[in-house]
mmCIF file of C-alpha atoms in Angstrom:
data_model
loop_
_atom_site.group_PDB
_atom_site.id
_atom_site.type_symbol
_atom_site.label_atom_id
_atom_site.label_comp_id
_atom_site.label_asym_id
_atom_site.label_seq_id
_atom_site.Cartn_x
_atom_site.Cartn_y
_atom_site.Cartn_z
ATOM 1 C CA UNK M 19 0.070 6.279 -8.789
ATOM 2 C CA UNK M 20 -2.280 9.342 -9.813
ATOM 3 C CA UNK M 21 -3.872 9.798 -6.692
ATOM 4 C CA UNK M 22 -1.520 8.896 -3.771
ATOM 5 C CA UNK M 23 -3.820 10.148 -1.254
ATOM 6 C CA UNK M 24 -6.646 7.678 -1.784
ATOM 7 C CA UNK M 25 -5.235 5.101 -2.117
ATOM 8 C CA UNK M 26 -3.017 5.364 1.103
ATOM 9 C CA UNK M 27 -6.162 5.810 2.944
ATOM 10 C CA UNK M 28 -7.844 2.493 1.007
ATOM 11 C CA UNK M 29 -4.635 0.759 2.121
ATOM 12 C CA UNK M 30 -4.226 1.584 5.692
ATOM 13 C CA UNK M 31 -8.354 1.305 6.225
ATOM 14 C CA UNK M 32 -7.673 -2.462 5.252
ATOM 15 C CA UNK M 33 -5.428 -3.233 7.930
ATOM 16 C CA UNK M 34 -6.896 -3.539 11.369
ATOM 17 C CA UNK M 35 -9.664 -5.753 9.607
ATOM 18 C CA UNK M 36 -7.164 -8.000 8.002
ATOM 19 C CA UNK M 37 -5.168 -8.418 11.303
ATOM 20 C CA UNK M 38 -8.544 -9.071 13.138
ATOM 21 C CA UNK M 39 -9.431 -12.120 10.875
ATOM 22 C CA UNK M 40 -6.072 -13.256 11.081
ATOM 23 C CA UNK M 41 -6.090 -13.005 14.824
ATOM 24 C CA UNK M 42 -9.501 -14.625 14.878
ATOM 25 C CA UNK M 43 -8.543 -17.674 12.495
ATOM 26 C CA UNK M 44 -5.198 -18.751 13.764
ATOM 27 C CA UNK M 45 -4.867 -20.204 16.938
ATOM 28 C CA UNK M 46 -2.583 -18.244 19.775
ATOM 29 C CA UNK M 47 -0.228 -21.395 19.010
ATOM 30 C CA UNK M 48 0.343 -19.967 15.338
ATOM 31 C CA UNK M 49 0.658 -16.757 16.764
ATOM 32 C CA UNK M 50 3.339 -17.446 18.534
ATOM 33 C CA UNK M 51 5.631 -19.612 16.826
ATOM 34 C CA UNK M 52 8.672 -18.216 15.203
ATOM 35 C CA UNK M 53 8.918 -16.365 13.219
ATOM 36 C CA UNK M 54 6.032 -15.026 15.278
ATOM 37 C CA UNK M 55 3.300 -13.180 13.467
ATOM 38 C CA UNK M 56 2.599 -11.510 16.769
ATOM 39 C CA UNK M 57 5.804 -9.820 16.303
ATOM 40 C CA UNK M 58 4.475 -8.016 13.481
ATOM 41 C CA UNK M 59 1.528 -6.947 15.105
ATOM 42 C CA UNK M 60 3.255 -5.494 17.898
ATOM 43 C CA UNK M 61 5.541 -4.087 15.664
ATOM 44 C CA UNK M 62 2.580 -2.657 13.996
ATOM 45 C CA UNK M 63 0.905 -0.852 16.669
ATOM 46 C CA UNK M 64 4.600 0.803 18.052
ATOM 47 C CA UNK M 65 4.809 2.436 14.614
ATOM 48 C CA UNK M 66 0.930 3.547 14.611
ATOM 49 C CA UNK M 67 1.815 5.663 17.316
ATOM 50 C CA UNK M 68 5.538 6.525 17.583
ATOM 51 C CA UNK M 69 6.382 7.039 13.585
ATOM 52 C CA UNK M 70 3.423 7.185 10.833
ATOM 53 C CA UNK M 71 0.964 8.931 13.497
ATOM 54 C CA UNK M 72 3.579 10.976 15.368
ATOM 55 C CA UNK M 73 4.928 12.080 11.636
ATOM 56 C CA UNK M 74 1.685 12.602 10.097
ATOM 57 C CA UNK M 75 1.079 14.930 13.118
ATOM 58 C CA UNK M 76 4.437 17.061 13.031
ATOM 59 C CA UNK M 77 4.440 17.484 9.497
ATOM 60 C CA UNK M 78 1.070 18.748 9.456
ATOM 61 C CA UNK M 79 2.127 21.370 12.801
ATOM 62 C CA UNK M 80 4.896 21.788 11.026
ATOM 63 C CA UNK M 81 7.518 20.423 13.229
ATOM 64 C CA UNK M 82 10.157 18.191 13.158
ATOM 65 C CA UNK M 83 9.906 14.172 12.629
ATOM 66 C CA UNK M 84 11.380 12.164 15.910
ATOM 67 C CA UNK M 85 13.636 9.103 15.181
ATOM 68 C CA UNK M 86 11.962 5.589 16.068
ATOM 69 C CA UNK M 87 13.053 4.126 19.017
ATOM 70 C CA UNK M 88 10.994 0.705 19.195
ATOM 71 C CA UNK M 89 10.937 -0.377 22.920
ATOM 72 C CA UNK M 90 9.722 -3.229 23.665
ATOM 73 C CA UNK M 91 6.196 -3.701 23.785
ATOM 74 C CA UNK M 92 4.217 -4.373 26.714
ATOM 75 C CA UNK M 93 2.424 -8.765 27.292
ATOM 76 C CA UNK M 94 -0.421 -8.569 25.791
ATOM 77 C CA UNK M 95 -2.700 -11.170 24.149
ATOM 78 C CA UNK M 96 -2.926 -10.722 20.135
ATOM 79 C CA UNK M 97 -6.526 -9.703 20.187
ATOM 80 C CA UNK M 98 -5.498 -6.975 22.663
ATOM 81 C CA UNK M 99 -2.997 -6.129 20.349
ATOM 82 C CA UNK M 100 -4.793 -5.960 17.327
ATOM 83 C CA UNK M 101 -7.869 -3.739 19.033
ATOM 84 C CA UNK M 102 -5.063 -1.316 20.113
ATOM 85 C CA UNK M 103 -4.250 -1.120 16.349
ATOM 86 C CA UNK M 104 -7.660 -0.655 15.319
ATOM 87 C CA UNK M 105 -7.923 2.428 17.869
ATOM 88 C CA UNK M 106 -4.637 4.271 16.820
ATOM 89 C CA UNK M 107 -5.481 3.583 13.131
ATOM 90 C CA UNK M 108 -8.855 5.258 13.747
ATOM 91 C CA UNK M 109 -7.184 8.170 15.485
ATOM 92 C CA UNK M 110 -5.163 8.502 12.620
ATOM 93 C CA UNK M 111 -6.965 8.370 9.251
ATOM 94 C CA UNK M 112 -9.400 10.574 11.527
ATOM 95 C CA UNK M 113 -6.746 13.002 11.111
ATOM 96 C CA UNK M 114 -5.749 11.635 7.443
ATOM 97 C CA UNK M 115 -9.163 12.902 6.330
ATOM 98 C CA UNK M 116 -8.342 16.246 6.663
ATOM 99 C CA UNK M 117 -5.058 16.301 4.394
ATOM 100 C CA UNK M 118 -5.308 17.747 1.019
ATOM 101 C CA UNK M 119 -3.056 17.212 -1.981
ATOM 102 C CA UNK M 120 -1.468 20.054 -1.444
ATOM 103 C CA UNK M 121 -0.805 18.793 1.892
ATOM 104 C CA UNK M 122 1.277 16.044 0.093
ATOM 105 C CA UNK M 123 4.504 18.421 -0.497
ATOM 106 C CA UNK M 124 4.584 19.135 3.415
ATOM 107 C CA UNK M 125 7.837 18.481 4.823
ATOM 108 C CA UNK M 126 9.238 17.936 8.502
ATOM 109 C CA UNK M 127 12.865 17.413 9.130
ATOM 110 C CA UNK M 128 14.237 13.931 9.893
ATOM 111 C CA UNK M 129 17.120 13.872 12.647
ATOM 112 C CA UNK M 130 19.004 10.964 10.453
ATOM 113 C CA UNK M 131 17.499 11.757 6.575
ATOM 114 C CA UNK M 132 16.738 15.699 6.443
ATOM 115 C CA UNK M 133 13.796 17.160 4.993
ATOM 116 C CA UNK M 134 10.710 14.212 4.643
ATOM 117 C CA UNK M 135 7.642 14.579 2.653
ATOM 118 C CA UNK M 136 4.358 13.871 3.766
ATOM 119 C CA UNK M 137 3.664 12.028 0.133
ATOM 120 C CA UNK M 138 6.702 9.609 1.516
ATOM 121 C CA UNK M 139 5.270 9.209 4.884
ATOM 122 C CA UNK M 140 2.142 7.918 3.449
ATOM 123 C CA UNK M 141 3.745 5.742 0.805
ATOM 124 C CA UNK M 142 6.081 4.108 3.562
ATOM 125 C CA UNK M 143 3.112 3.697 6.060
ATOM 126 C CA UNK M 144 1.396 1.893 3.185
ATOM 127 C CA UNK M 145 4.437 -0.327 2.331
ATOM 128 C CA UNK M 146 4.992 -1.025 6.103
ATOM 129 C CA UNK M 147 1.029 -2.161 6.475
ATOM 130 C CA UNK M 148 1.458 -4.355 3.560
ATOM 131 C CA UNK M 149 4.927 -5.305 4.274
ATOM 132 C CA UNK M 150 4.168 -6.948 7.612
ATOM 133 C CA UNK M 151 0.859 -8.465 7.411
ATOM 134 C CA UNK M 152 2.616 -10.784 4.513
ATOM 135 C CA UNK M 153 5.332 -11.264 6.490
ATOM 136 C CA UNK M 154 3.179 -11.993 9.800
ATOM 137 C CA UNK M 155 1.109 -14.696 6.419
ATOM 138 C CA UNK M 156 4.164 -16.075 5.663
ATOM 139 C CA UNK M 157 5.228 -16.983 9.249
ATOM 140 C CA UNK M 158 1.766 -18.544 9.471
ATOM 141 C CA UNK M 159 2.574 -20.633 6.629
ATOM 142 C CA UNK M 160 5.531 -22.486 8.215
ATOM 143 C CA UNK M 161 3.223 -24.541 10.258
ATOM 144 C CA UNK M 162 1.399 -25.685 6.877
ATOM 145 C CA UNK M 163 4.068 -26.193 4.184
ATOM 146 C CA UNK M 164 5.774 -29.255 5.641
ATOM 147 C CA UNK M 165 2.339 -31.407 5.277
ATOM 148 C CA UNK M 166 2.140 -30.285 1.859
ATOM 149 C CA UNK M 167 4.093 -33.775 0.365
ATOM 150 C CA UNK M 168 5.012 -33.195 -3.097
ATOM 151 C CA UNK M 169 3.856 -30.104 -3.426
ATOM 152 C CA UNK M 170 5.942 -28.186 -1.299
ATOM 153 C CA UNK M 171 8.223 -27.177 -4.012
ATOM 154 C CA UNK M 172 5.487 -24.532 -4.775
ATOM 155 C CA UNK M 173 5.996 -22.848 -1.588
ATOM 156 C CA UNK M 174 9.452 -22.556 -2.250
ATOM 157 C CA UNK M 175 9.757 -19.201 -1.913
ATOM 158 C CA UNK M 176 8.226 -18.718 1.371
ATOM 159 C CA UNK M 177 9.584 -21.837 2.937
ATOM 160 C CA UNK M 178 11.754 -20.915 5.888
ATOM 161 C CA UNK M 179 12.673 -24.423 6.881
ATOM 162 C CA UNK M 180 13.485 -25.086 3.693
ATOM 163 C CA UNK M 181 15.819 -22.759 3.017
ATOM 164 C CA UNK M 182 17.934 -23.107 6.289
ATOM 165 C CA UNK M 183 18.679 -26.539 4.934
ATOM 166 C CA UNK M 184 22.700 -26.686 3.221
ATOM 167 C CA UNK M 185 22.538 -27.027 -0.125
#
């Protein structure tokens, strides 16, 4: 990727709209069936703040990275959720618009993995973004794929129920 940087920042600008359709569109019923996309919202916003925004941050003081400790998340109702995303993402490419390139080589030191770079922090945070709002899509799919009759074998892949099934 030549220009890690921007595209990160295209990435992680995506997100809190994406999770705001989704939490608009699907009922709290889909929500909240297993595997729950709420679960990956949730997840979401405890890593805003606690990893990729904390780490951001301490590499940028220069000081060391924390390890993630996930807690469990306060009830809340998914569009309370996904607003609290939107706010901590703000927060944070707010401060993401101030890192340079040469920002990128920064390091902080990890308690488990040594020294991290902030070029890694951003391409994890990236990954992570994408990583659960198609897992949070998949989930969403389970309630769909069983109605699809004879074409179900295209869903294959994603098809939880499915795949529990012996063989």
């Amino acid at each position: 990727m030549t220009d890690l940087l921007d595209a990160a920042r295209r990435i992680l600008s995506t997100t809190p709209a994406r999770w705001h359709s989704l939490v608009d569109a699907a009922s709290g019923e889909l929500l909240t069936r297993p595997p729950a996309p709420g679960d990956c919202l949730n997840h979401l916003v405890l890593t805003e703040r606690a990893v990729f925004g904390a780490r951001l941050r301490a590499i940028l003081a220069g000081g060391d990275l924390v390890a993630f400790d996930p807690g469990q998340p306060p009830e809340r109702t998914p569009g309370e959720v996904v607003s609290e995303l939107a706010a901590a993402r703000a927060e944070n490419l707010a401060v993401l618009a101030g890192v340079t390139a040469a920002d990128l080589d920064r390091t902080g030191r990890h308690p488990e993995h040594g020294p991290v770079a902030l070029r890694v922090v951003l391409s994890a945070w990236a990954a992570h973004d994408l990583q659960h709002t198609v897992q949070a899509e998949e989930a969403l799919m389970q309630a769909f794929i069983p109605g699809t009759g004879p074409f179900r074998f295209r869903f294959a892949a994603h098809d939880v129920e499915a795949s529990a099934q012996p063989r």
